Amino acid sequence: MAMQLDAIVPFGRSMDEYRRLFALSDEDLKKRIVSIADGPASFNAEMTRGGFAVVSVDPLYSYSGADIERRFDAVVDGIISQVKATPADWVWSYHRSPEHLRASRHQALRDFVADYDDGRRDGRYLVGELPRLKYPDGVFELVLCSHFLFLYSAHLSYEFHKASVVEMLRLGSEVRIFPLLTLDLQVSPYLAPLLSEIRALGYVADIEEMPYEFQRGGRHMLRIRGMPDCSPMSRATTFFNR
Ligand SMILES: C[S@@+](CC[C@H](N)C(=O)[O-])C[C@H]1O[C@@H](n2cnc3c(N)ncnc32)[C@H](O)[C@@H]1O
C-alpha cells in the first residue's frame, strides 16, 4: 500500500508539474481554463504572473490562507513519512528525494498563499465542489482536474466520479484528468466502466502517456473531448440520466 489517507489532503503542485502532467502546450495556456480541486497548487499564481487566465475551484477556498497553511502543516510530516517508508513506490526523477518533494510542496503552498487574497478578490479562486458546480454551460475551453478524481477512488464512489465527469463536460469542451491510479498504485476500478459509458455517448476519450511520473506507473492522463454534432449539455444530460 503506497499511501493511506483518512481524508483528501491539501497538497499542491507547481505550474511546471501541471504542464507536464496535463501536456499543456503554449496554445493551451491561452485558453479559458478552469482547474477543479486545485487546492494549494501554485498553478493559478504562476499562470497569473505569466499573463494567463485560470479559475481555480475547491471547497478549501472557504478557508483563509492561514487556515490552509495549518491544514497542510498538519498532514505534511505524515505524508513524507509514508513516502520514505515506501521508496520503491515512487519515481525519483522529477522529485529527487522525499525532502525535495517536501520542499516542492512547500514552495507551491507559499506561492499559492502569497497570491490567494488577490486571487479571491479577482474571482480566480472560487469555492465549489464536485459533483455540482454553479457555472454556466460551456464557459471554459479546458477543464482540468489533478490528483483528485480516480486517485481517491477508495473515498469517492463510482456515481460521484460519473456525475463529476458529466459536470466537467458541461463546463467545457475538453476535460483532462490526471492521474488514473488510486493511492495504492492500482488503475482506478472506475476507469474502464466510465470510459465505456463516455464513449457510448459519442465522446472521444483517450488515455495518453505523459512525461511525468511520481506515483510508480502513474503517468497517464485521460482526455475527453465532445463531438461537434451534439451540444455538451444534451450529451451530459443523457449521460447523467442513464
Ligand atoms: C491532493 S489535492 C490536489 C491539489 C491540486 N489539484 C494538485 O494536484 O496539486 C486534492 C484537492 O481536492 C479538493 N477536494 C476535496 N473534495 C472536493 C470536491 N468534492 N470537489 C472538488 N475538490 C475537492 C481538496 O480540497 C484538495 O484541495
PDB file of C-alpha atoms and ligand atoms in Angstrom:
ATOM      1  CA  MET A   1       0.000   0.000   0.000  1.00  0.00           C
ATOM      2  CA  ALA A   2       1.800   3.133  -1.203  1.00  0.00           C
ATOM      3  CA  MET A   3      -0.246   5.688   0.680  1.00  0.00           C
ATOM      4  CA  GLN A   4      -3.111   5.550   3.170  1.00  0.00           C
ATOM      5  CA  LEU A   5      -5.025   8.755   3.816  1.00  0.00           C
ATOM      6  CA  ASP A   6      -8.071   9.250   6.019  1.00  0.00           C
ATOM      7  CA  ALA A   7      -9.082  12.341   4.089  1.00  0.00           C
ATOM      8  CA  ILE A   8      -8.381  14.254   0.880  1.00  0.00           C
ATOM      9  CA  VAL A   9      -5.262  16.248   1.618  1.00  0.00           C
ATOM     10  CA  PRO A  10      -4.411  19.860   0.693  1.00  0.00           C
ATOM     11  CA  PHE A  11      -1.195  19.111  -1.206  1.00  0.00           C
ATOM     12  CA  GLY A  12      -0.424  21.288  -4.230  1.00  0.00           C
ATOM     13  CA  ARG A  13       1.725  21.053  -7.318  1.00  0.00           C
ATOM     14  CA  SER A  14       3.539  23.666  -9.366  1.00  0.00           C
ATOM     15  CA  MET A  15       2.762  25.008 -12.823  1.00  0.00           C
ATOM     16  CA  ASP A  16       5.721  23.078 -14.211  1.00  0.00           C
ATOM     17  CA  GLU A  17       4.205  19.844 -12.888  1.00  0.00           C
ATOM     18  CA  TYR A  18       0.774  20.770 -14.293  1.00  0.00           C
ATOM     19  CA  ARG A  19       2.324  21.492 -17.701  1.00  0.00           C
ATOM     20  CA  ARG A  20       3.888  18.033 -17.728  1.00  0.00           C
ATOM     21  CA  LEU A  21       1.061  16.000 -16.277  1.00  0.00           C
ATOM     22  CA  PHE A  22      -1.603  17.672 -18.449  1.00  0.00           C
ATOM     23  CA  ALA A  23       0.598  18.115 -21.566  1.00  0.00           C
ATOM     24  CA  LEU A  24      -0.259  21.816 -21.539  1.00  0.00           C
ATOM     25  CA  SER A  25       1.087  23.420 -24.707  1.00  0.00           C
ATOM     26  CA  ASP A  26       1.796  27.131 -25.178  1.00  0.00           C
ATOM     27  CA  GLU A  27      -1.531  27.306 -27.056  1.00  0.00           C
ATOM     28  CA  ASP A  28      -3.366  25.562 -24.213  1.00  0.00           C
ATOM     29  CA  LEU A  29      -2.168  28.193 -21.743  1.00  0.00           C
ATOM     30  CA  LYS A  30      -4.057  30.867 -23.704  1.00  0.00           C
ATOM     31  CA  LYS A  31      -7.392  29.032 -23.340  1.00  0.00           C
ATOM     32  CA  ARG A  32     -10.118  29.773 -20.801  1.00  0.00           C
ATOM     33  CA  ILE A  33      -9.104  27.213 -18.173  1.00  0.00           C
ATOM     34  CA  VAL A  34     -10.857  26.024 -15.032  1.00  0.00           C
ATOM     35  CA  SER A  35      -8.842  23.840 -12.688  1.00  0.00           C
ATOM     36  CA  ILE A  36     -11.049  21.885 -10.324  1.00  0.00           C
ATOM     37  CA  ALA A  37      -9.863  20.555  -6.953  1.00  0.00           C
ATOM     38  CA  ASP A  38      -6.926  22.920  -7.372  1.00  0.00           C
ATOM     39  CA  GLY A  39      -6.206  23.145  -3.640  1.00  0.00           C
ATOM     40  CA  PRO A  40      -2.949  24.888  -2.697  1.00  0.00           C
ATOM     41  CA  ALA A  41      -1.349  24.324  -6.120  1.00  0.00           C
ATOM     42  CA  SER A  42       0.670  27.269  -7.419  1.00  0.00           C
ATOM     43  CA  PHE A  43      -0.705  26.800 -10.957  1.00  0.00           C
ATOM     44  CA  ASN A  44      -3.080  29.775 -10.744  1.00  0.00           C
ATOM     45  CA  ALA A  45      -0.477  32.058  -9.121  1.00  0.00           C
ATOM     46  CA  GLU A  46       2.177  31.199 -11.703  1.00  0.00           C
ATOM     47  CA  MET A  47      -0.257  31.379 -14.636  1.00  0.00           C
ATOM     48  CA  THR A  48      -1.403  34.816 -13.484  1.00  0.00           C
ATOM     49  CA  ARG A  49       2.200  36.028 -13.155  1.00  0.00           C
ATOM     50  CA  GLY A  50       2.782  34.800 -16.714  1.00  0.00           C
ATOM     51  CA  GLY A  51      -0.178  36.809 -18.022  1.00  0.00           C
ATOM     52  CA  PHE A  52      -2.554  33.836 -18.465  1.00  0.00           C
ATOM     53  CA  ALA A  53      -6.013  33.297 -17.015  1.00  0.00           C
ATOM     54  CA  VAL A  54      -7.215  30.382 -14.936  1.00  0.00           C
ATOM     55  CA  VAL A  55     -10.041  29.930 -12.476  1.00  0.00           C
ATOM     56  CA  SER A  56      -9.372  27.506  -9.608  1.00  0.00           C
ATOM     57  CA  VAL A  57     -12.230  25.784  -7.795  1.00  0.00           C
ATOM     58  CA  ASP A  58     -12.019  23.931  -4.479  1.00  0.00           C
ATOM     59  CA  PRO A  59     -14.115  23.628  -1.304  1.00  0.00           C
ATOM     60  CA  LEU A  60     -10.905  24.531   0.540  1.00  0.00           C
ATOM     61  CA  TYR A  61     -11.257  28.128  -0.631  1.00  0.00           C
ATOM     62  CA  SER A  62     -13.887  28.780   2.024  1.00  0.00           C
ATOM     63  CA  TYR A  63     -10.885  28.903   4.419  1.00  0.00           C
ATOM     64  CA  SER A  64      -8.308  31.635   4.904  1.00  0.00           C
ATOM     65  CA  GLY A  65      -4.756  31.264   3.629  1.00  0.00           C
ATOM     66  CA  ALA A  66      -3.538  30.838   7.225  1.00  0.00           C
ATOM     67  CA  ASP A  67      -6.079  28.034   7.793  1.00  0.00           C
ATOM     68  CA  ILE A  68      -4.979  26.271   4.589  1.00  0.00           C
ATOM     69  CA  GLU A  69      -1.333  26.509   5.694  1.00  0.00           C
ATOM     70  CA  ARG A  70      -2.285  24.999   9.059  1.00  0.00           C
ATOM     71  CA  ARG A  71      -4.099  22.124   7.318  1.00  0.00           C
ATOM     72  CA  PHE A  72      -1.037  21.499   5.143  1.00  0.00           C
ATOM     73  CA  ASP A  73       1.285  21.587   8.171  1.00  0.00           C
ATOM     74  CA  ALA A  74      -0.936  19.061   9.954  1.00  0.00           C
ATOM     75  CA  VAL A  75      -0.514  16.422   7.231  1.00  0.00           C
ATOM     76  CA  VAL A  76       2.851  17.032   5.575  1.00  0.00           C
ATOM     77  CA  ASP A  77       5.032  15.064   8.041  1.00  0.00           C
ATOM     78  CA  GLY A  78       2.762  12.025   7.898  1.00  0.00           C
ATOM     79  CA  ILE A  79       2.755  12.017   4.113  1.00  0.00           C
ATOM     80  CA  ILE A  80       6.529  12.410   3.810  1.00  0.00           C
ATOM     81  CA  SER A  81       6.993   9.591   6.377  1.00  0.00           C
ATOM     82  CA  GLN A  82       4.770   7.282   4.322  1.00  0.00           C
ATOM     83  CA  VAL A  83       6.715   8.175   1.164  1.00  0.00           C
ATOM     84  CA  LYS A  84      10.029   7.471   2.948  1.00  0.00           C
ATOM     85  CA  ALA A  85       8.689   4.091   4.099  1.00  0.00           C
ATOM     86  CA  THR A  86       7.813   3.071   0.528  1.00  0.00           C
ATOM     87  CA  PRO A  87      10.660   4.402  -1.667  1.00  0.00           C
ATOM     88  CA  ALA A  88      10.113   1.837  -4.447  1.00  0.00           C
ATOM     89  CA  ASP A  89       6.551   3.073  -4.984  1.00  0.00           C
ATOM     90  CA  TRP A  90       7.766   6.433  -6.284  1.00  0.00           C
ATOM     91  CA  VAL A  91       9.810   7.505  -9.275  1.00  0.00           C
ATOM     92  CA  TRP A  92      12.650   9.752  -8.132  1.00  0.00           C
ATOM     93  CA  SER A  93      13.396  11.579 -11.368  1.00  0.00           C
ATOM     94  CA  TYR A  94      11.356  14.767 -11.033  1.00  0.00           C
ATOM     95  CA  HIS A  95      11.383  14.883  -7.241  1.00  0.00           C
ATOM     96  CA  ARG A  96      14.834  13.617  -6.296  1.00  0.00           C
ATOM     97  CA  SER A  97      14.086  12.607  -2.689  1.00  0.00           C
ATOM     98  CA  PRO A  98      11.368  12.813  -0.025  1.00  0.00           C
ATOM     99  CA  GLU A  99      12.946  16.033   1.268  1.00  0.00           C
ATOM    100  CA  HIS A 100      12.977  17.504  -2.226  1.00  0.00           C
ATOM    101  CA  LEU A 101       9.299  16.553  -2.513  1.00  0.00           C
ATOM    102  CA  ARG A 102       8.569  18.299   0.792  1.00  0.00           C
ATOM    103  CA  ALA A 103      10.432  21.421  -0.383  1.00  0.00           C
ATOM    104  CA  SER A 104       8.494  21.457  -3.705  1.00  0.00           C
ATOM    105  CA  ARG A 105       5.137  21.153  -1.958  1.00  0.00           C
ATOM    106  CA  HIS A 106       6.125  23.918   0.489  1.00  0.00           C
ATOM    107  CA  GLN A 107       7.161  26.168  -2.391  1.00  0.00           C
ATOM    108  CA  ALA A 108       3.836  25.599  -4.175  1.00  0.00           C
ATOM    109  CA  LEU A 109       1.985  26.373  -0.940  1.00  0.00           C
ATOM    110  CA  ARG A 110       3.967  29.573  -0.400  1.00  0.00           C
ATOM    111  CA  ASP A 111       3.277  30.747  -3.976  1.00  0.00           C
ATOM    112  CA  PHE A 112      -0.394  29.900  -3.567  1.00  0.00           C
ATOM    113  CA  VAL A 113      -0.792  31.691  -0.233  1.00  0.00           C
ATOM    114  CA  ALA A 114       1.024  34.799  -1.499  1.00  0.00           C
ATOM    115  CA  ASP A 115      -1.477  35.019  -4.385  1.00  0.00           C
ATOM    116  CA  TYR A 116      -4.587  33.804  -2.570  1.00  0.00           C
ATOM    117  CA  ASP A 117      -6.164  37.029  -1.259  1.00  0.00           C
ATOM    118  CA  ASP A 118      -5.638  38.873  -4.555  1.00  0.00           C
ATOM    119  CA  GLY A 119      -6.960  35.859  -6.447  1.00  0.00           C
ATOM    120  CA  ARG A 120     -10.053  35.579  -4.275  1.00  0.00           C
ATOM    121  CA  ARG A 121     -10.747  39.287  -4.755  1.00  0.00           C
ATOM    122  CA  ASP A 122     -10.327  38.866  -8.537  1.00  0.00           C
ATOM    123  CA  GLY A 123     -12.574  35.784  -8.672  1.00  0.00           C
ATOM    124  CA  ARG A 124      -9.702  33.405  -9.569  1.00  0.00           C
ATOM    125  CA  TYR A 125     -10.168  31.169  -6.504  1.00  0.00           C
ATOM    126  CA  LEU A 126     -13.782  30.082  -6.188  1.00  0.00           C
ATOM    127  CA  VAL A 127     -15.408  27.921  -3.549  1.00  0.00           C
ATOM    128  CA  GLY A 128     -17.080  24.959  -5.210  1.00  0.00           C
ATOM    129  CA  GLU A 129     -17.195  21.208  -5.053  1.00  0.00           C
ATOM    130  CA  LEU A 130     -17.844  18.388  -7.419  1.00  0.00           C
ATOM    131  CA  PRO A 131     -20.096  16.852  -8.456  1.00  0.00           C
ATOM    132  CA  ARG A 132     -22.070  20.103  -8.875  1.00  0.00           C
ATOM    133  CA  LEU A 133     -20.639  23.476  -9.833  1.00  0.00           C
ATOM    134  CA  LYS A 134     -22.664  26.603 -10.393  1.00  0.00           C
ATOM    135  CA  TYR A 135     -21.053  27.944 -13.557  1.00  0.00           C
ATOM    136  CA  PRO A 136     -22.935  28.214 -16.882  1.00  0.00           C
ATOM    137  CA  ASP A 137     -22.618  25.614 -19.644  1.00  0.00           C
ATOM    138  CA  GLY A 138     -19.567  25.767 -21.864  1.00  0.00           C
ATOM    139  CA  VAL A 139     -17.926  28.822 -20.289  1.00  0.00           C
ATOM    140  CA  PHE A 140     -14.477  27.217 -20.310  1.00  0.00           C
ATOM    141  CA  GLU A 141     -12.391  25.723 -23.100  1.00  0.00           C
ATOM    142  CA  LEU A 142     -10.318  23.449 -20.918  1.00  0.00           C
ATOM    143  CA  VAL A 143     -11.349  21.738 -17.678  1.00  0.00           C
ATOM    144  CA  LEU A 144      -8.513  20.257 -15.589  1.00  0.00           C
ATOM    145  CA  CYS A 145      -8.579  18.019 -12.547  1.00  0.00           C
ATOM    146  CA  SER A 146      -5.284  16.960 -10.953  1.00  0.00           C
ATOM    147  CA  HIS A 147      -4.891  14.449  -8.126  1.00  0.00           C
ATOM    148  CA  PHE A 148      -8.493  14.172  -7.054  1.00  0.00           C
ATOM    149  CA  LEU A 149     -10.701  12.012  -9.315  1.00  0.00           C
ATOM    150  CA  PHE A 150      -9.556   8.366  -9.626  1.00  0.00           C
ATOM    151  CA  LEU A 151      -6.806   8.954  -7.027  1.00  0.00           C
ATOM    152  CA  TYR A 152      -9.352   8.956  -4.198  1.00  0.00           C
ATOM    153  CA  SER A 153     -11.413   6.047  -5.543  1.00  0.00           C
ATOM    154  CA  ALA A 154     -11.406   4.495  -2.061  1.00  0.00           C
ATOM    155  CA  HIS A 155     -13.073   7.632  -0.671  1.00  0.00           C
ATOM    156  CA  LEU A 156     -15.444   8.567  -3.520  1.00  0.00           C
ATOM    157  CA  SER A 157     -17.998   6.350  -5.285  1.00  0.00           C
ATOM    158  CA  TYR A 158     -18.358   5.480  -8.958  1.00  0.00           C
ATOM    159  CA  GLU A 159     -21.555   7.565  -9.047  1.00  0.00           C
ATOM    160  CA  PHE A 160     -19.602  10.530  -7.700  1.00  0.00           C
ATOM    161  CA  HIS A 161     -16.981  10.101 -10.427  1.00  0.00           C
ATOM    162  CA  LYS A 162     -19.576   9.751 -13.152  1.00  0.00           C
ATOM    163  CA  ALA A 163     -21.534  12.817 -12.034  1.00  0.00           C
ATOM    164  CA  SER A 164     -18.283  14.802 -11.704  1.00  0.00           C
ATOM    165  CA  VAL A 165     -17.134  13.964 -15.222  1.00  0.00           C
ATOM    166  CA  VAL A 166     -20.569  14.910 -16.570  1.00  0.00           C
ATOM    167  CA  GLU A 167     -20.326  18.209 -14.749  1.00  0.00           C
ATOM    168  CA  MET A 168     -16.863  18.926 -16.111  1.00  0.00           C
ATOM    169  CA  LEU A 169     -18.043  18.136 -19.649  1.00  0.00           C
ATOM    170  CA  ARG A 170     -20.899  20.572 -19.132  1.00  0.00           C
ATOM    171  CA  LEU A 171     -18.443  23.351 -18.275  1.00  0.00           C
ATOM    172  CA  GLY A 172     -16.038  22.980 -21.171  1.00  0.00           C
ATOM    173  CA  SER A 173     -15.335  21.244 -24.443  1.00  0.00           C
ATOM    174  CA  GLU A 174     -12.259  19.367 -23.255  1.00  0.00           C
ATOM    175  CA  VAL A 175     -11.583  17.663 -19.926  1.00  0.00           C
ATOM    176  CA  ARG A 176      -8.198  16.380 -18.746  1.00  0.00           C
ATOM    177  CA  ILE A 177      -7.794  14.245 -15.614  1.00  0.00           C
ATOM    178  CA  PHE A 178      -4.523  13.010 -14.049  1.00  0.00           C
ATOM    179  CA  PRO A 179      -3.584  10.527 -12.615  1.00  0.00           C
ATOM    180  CA  LEU A 180      -5.701   7.433 -13.300  1.00  0.00           C
ATOM    181  CA  LEU A 181      -4.227   5.465 -10.377  1.00  0.00           C
ATOM    182  CA  THR A 182      -5.553   5.124  -6.854  1.00  0.00           C
ATOM    183  CA  LEU A 183      -3.481   5.932  -3.780  1.00  0.00           C
ATOM    184  CA  ASP A 184      -2.348   2.285  -3.695  1.00  0.00           C
ATOM    185  CA  LEU A 185      -0.994   2.489  -7.250  1.00  0.00           C
ATOM    186  CA  GLN A 186      -3.767   0.471  -8.913  1.00  0.00           C
ATOM    187  CA  VAL A 187      -5.590   1.644 -12.009  1.00  0.00           C
ATOM    188  CA  SER A 188      -8.854   3.006 -10.628  1.00  0.00           C
ATOM    189  CA  PRO A 189     -11.628   0.399 -10.884  1.00  0.00           C
ATOM    190  CA  TYR A 190     -13.863   3.224 -12.131  1.00  0.00           C
ATOM    191  CA  LEU A 191     -11.800   3.952 -15.236  1.00  0.00           C
ATOM    192  CA  ALA A 192     -12.985   1.124 -17.507  1.00  0.00           C
ATOM    193  CA  PRO A 193     -16.746   1.469 -16.840  1.00  0.00           C
ATOM    194  CA  LEU A 194     -16.531   5.257 -17.094  1.00  0.00           C
ATOM    195  CA  LEU A 195     -14.708   5.036 -20.421  1.00  0.00           C
ATOM    196  CA  SER A 196     -17.384   2.675 -21.781  1.00  0.00           C
ATOM    197  CA  GLU A 197     -20.190   4.994 -20.742  1.00  0.00           C
ATOM    198  CA  ILE A 198     -18.484   8.109 -22.093  1.00  0.00           C
ATOM    199  CA  ARG A 199     -17.611   6.520 -25.430  1.00  0.00           C
ATOM    200  CA  ALA A 200     -21.119   5.084 -25.836  1.00  0.00           C
ATOM    201  CA  LEU A 201     -22.373   8.663 -25.772  1.00  0.00           C
ATOM    202  CA  GLY A 202     -20.087   9.706 -28.597  1.00  0.00           C
ATOM    203  CA  TYR A 203     -17.371  11.448 -26.610  1.00  0.00           C
ATOM    204  CA  VAL A 204     -13.801  10.874 -27.660  1.00  0.00           C
ATOM    205  CA  ALA A 205     -11.936   9.610 -24.596  1.00  0.00           C
ATOM    206  CA  ASP A 206      -8.222   8.851 -24.857  1.00  0.00           C
ATOM    207  CA  ILE A 207      -5.671   7.675 -22.330  1.00  0.00           C
ATOM    208  CA  GLU A 208      -2.341   9.343 -23.061  1.00  0.00           C
ATOM    209  CA  GLU A 209       1.110   8.799 -21.613  1.00  0.00           C
ATOM    210  CA  MET A 210       2.602  11.949 -20.082  1.00  0.00           C
ATOM    211  CA  PRO A 211       6.205  12.990 -19.418  1.00  0.00           C
ATOM    212  CA  TYR A 212       5.550  12.976 -15.669  1.00  0.00           C
ATOM    213  CA  GLU A 213       5.572  10.091 -13.238  1.00  0.00           C
ATOM    214  CA  PHE A 214       5.839  10.284  -9.488  1.00  0.00           C
ATOM    215  CA  GLN A 215       3.487   7.537  -8.305  1.00  0.00           C
ATOM    216  CA  ARG A 216       5.103   4.483  -9.898  1.00  0.00           C
ATOM    217  CA  GLY A 217       3.059   3.695 -13.009  1.00  0.00           C
ATOM    218  CA  GLY A 218       1.081   6.944 -12.693  1.00  0.00           C
ATOM    219  CA  ARG A 219       1.954   8.617 -15.970  1.00  0.00           C
ATOM    220  CA  HIS A 220      -1.368   8.528 -17.813  1.00  0.00           C
ATOM    221  CA  MET A 221      -3.899  11.267 -18.400  1.00  0.00           C
ATOM    222  CA  LEU A 222      -7.498  10.909 -19.504  1.00  0.00           C
ATOM    223  CA  ARG A 223      -8.504  13.401 -22.205  1.00  0.00           C
ATOM    224  CA  ILE A 224     -12.212  13.663 -23.090  1.00  0.00           C
ATOM    225  CA  ARG A 225     -13.499  15.736 -25.967  1.00  0.00           C
ATOM    226  CA  GLY A 226     -17.016  16.350 -27.192  1.00  0.00           C
ATOM    227  CA  MET A 227     -18.250  15.693 -30.695  1.00  0.00           C
ATOM    228  CA  PRO A 228     -19.188  18.861 -32.627  1.00  0.00           C
ATOM    229  CA  ASP A 229     -22.583  17.498 -33.719  1.00  0.00           C
ATOM    230  CA  CYS A 230     -24.092  17.450 -30.238  1.00  0.00           C
ATOM    231  CA  SER A 231     -24.246  20.140 -27.560  1.00  0.00           C
ATOM    232  CA  PRO A 232     -22.306  19.451 -24.351  1.00  0.00           C
ATOM    233  CA  MET A 233     -25.415  19.918 -22.251  1.00  0.00           C
ATOM    234  CA  SER A 234     -27.584  17.459 -24.156  1.00  0.00           C
ATOM    235  CA  ARG A 235     -24.836  14.831 -24.042  1.00  0.00           C
ATOM    236  CA  ALA A 236     -24.199  15.457 -20.356  1.00  0.00           C
ATOM    237  CA  THR A 237     -27.885  15.208 -19.534  1.00  0.00           C
ATOM    238  CA  THR A 238     -28.190  11.940 -21.458  1.00  0.00           C
ATOM    239  CA  PHE A 239     -25.156  10.563 -19.654  1.00  0.00           C
ATOM    240  CA  PHE A 240     -26.422  11.537 -16.247  1.00  0.00           C
ATOM    241  CA  ASN A 241     -29.857  10.009 -16.823  1.00  0.00           C
ATOM    242  CA  ARG A 242     -28.545   6.614 -17.912  1.00  0.00           C
TER     243      ARG A 242
HETATM  244  C1  LIG B   1      -4.476  16.318  -3.366  1.00  0.00           C
HETATM  245  S1  LIG B   1      -5.239  17.879  -3.557  1.00  0.00           S
HETATM  246  C2  LIG B   1      -4.829  18.247  -5.248  1.00  0.00           C
HETATM  247  C3  LIG B   1      -4.499  19.710  -5.437  1.00  0.00           C
HETATM  248  C4  LIG B   1      -4.089  20.091  -6.867  1.00  0.00           C
HETATM  249  N1  LIG B   1      -5.096  19.759  -7.830  1.00  0.00           N
HETATM  250  C5  LIG B   1      -2.782  19.456  -7.265  1.00  0.00           C
HETATM  251  O1  LIG B   1      -2.769  18.453  -7.985  1.00  0.00           O
HETATM  252  O2  LIG B   1      -1.740  19.955  -6.842  1.00  0.00           O
HETATM  253  C6  LIG B   1      -6.961  17.428  -3.679  1.00  0.00           C
HETATM  254  C7  LIG B   1      -7.906  18.604  -3.551  1.00  0.00           C
HETATM  255  O3  LIG B   1      -9.246  18.151  -3.756  1.00  0.00           O
HETATM  256  C8  LIG B   1     -10.088  19.025  -3.045  1.00  0.00           C
HETATM  257  N2  LIG B   1     -11.454  18.476  -2.928  1.00  0.00           N
HETATM  258  C9  LIG B   1     -11.963  17.675  -1.966  1.00  0.00           C
HETATM  259  N3  LIG B   1     -13.262  17.389  -2.228  1.00  0.00           N
HETATM  260  C10 LIG B   1     -13.587  18.028  -3.374  1.00  0.00           C
HETATM  261  C11 LIG B   1     -14.774  18.124  -4.171  1.00  0.00           C
HETATM  262  N4  LIG B   1     -15.918  17.477  -3.825  1.00  0.00           N
HETATM  263  N5  LIG B   1     -14.741  18.861  -5.293  1.00  0.00           N
HETATM  264  C12 LIG B   1     -13.592  19.500  -5.663  1.00  0.00           C
HETATM  265  N6  LIG B   1     -12.450  19.446  -4.947  1.00  0.00           N
HETATM  266  C13 LIG B   1     -12.434  18.717  -3.829  1.00  0.00           C
HETATM  267  C14 LIG B   1      -9.375  19.176  -1.729  1.00  0.00           C
HETATM  268  O4  LIG B   1      -9.818  20.297  -1.011  1.00  0.00           O
HETATM  269  C15 LIG B   1      -7.916  19.272  -2.178  1.00  0.00           C
HETATM  270  O5  LIG B   1      -7.513  20.614  -2.310  1.00  0.00           O
END
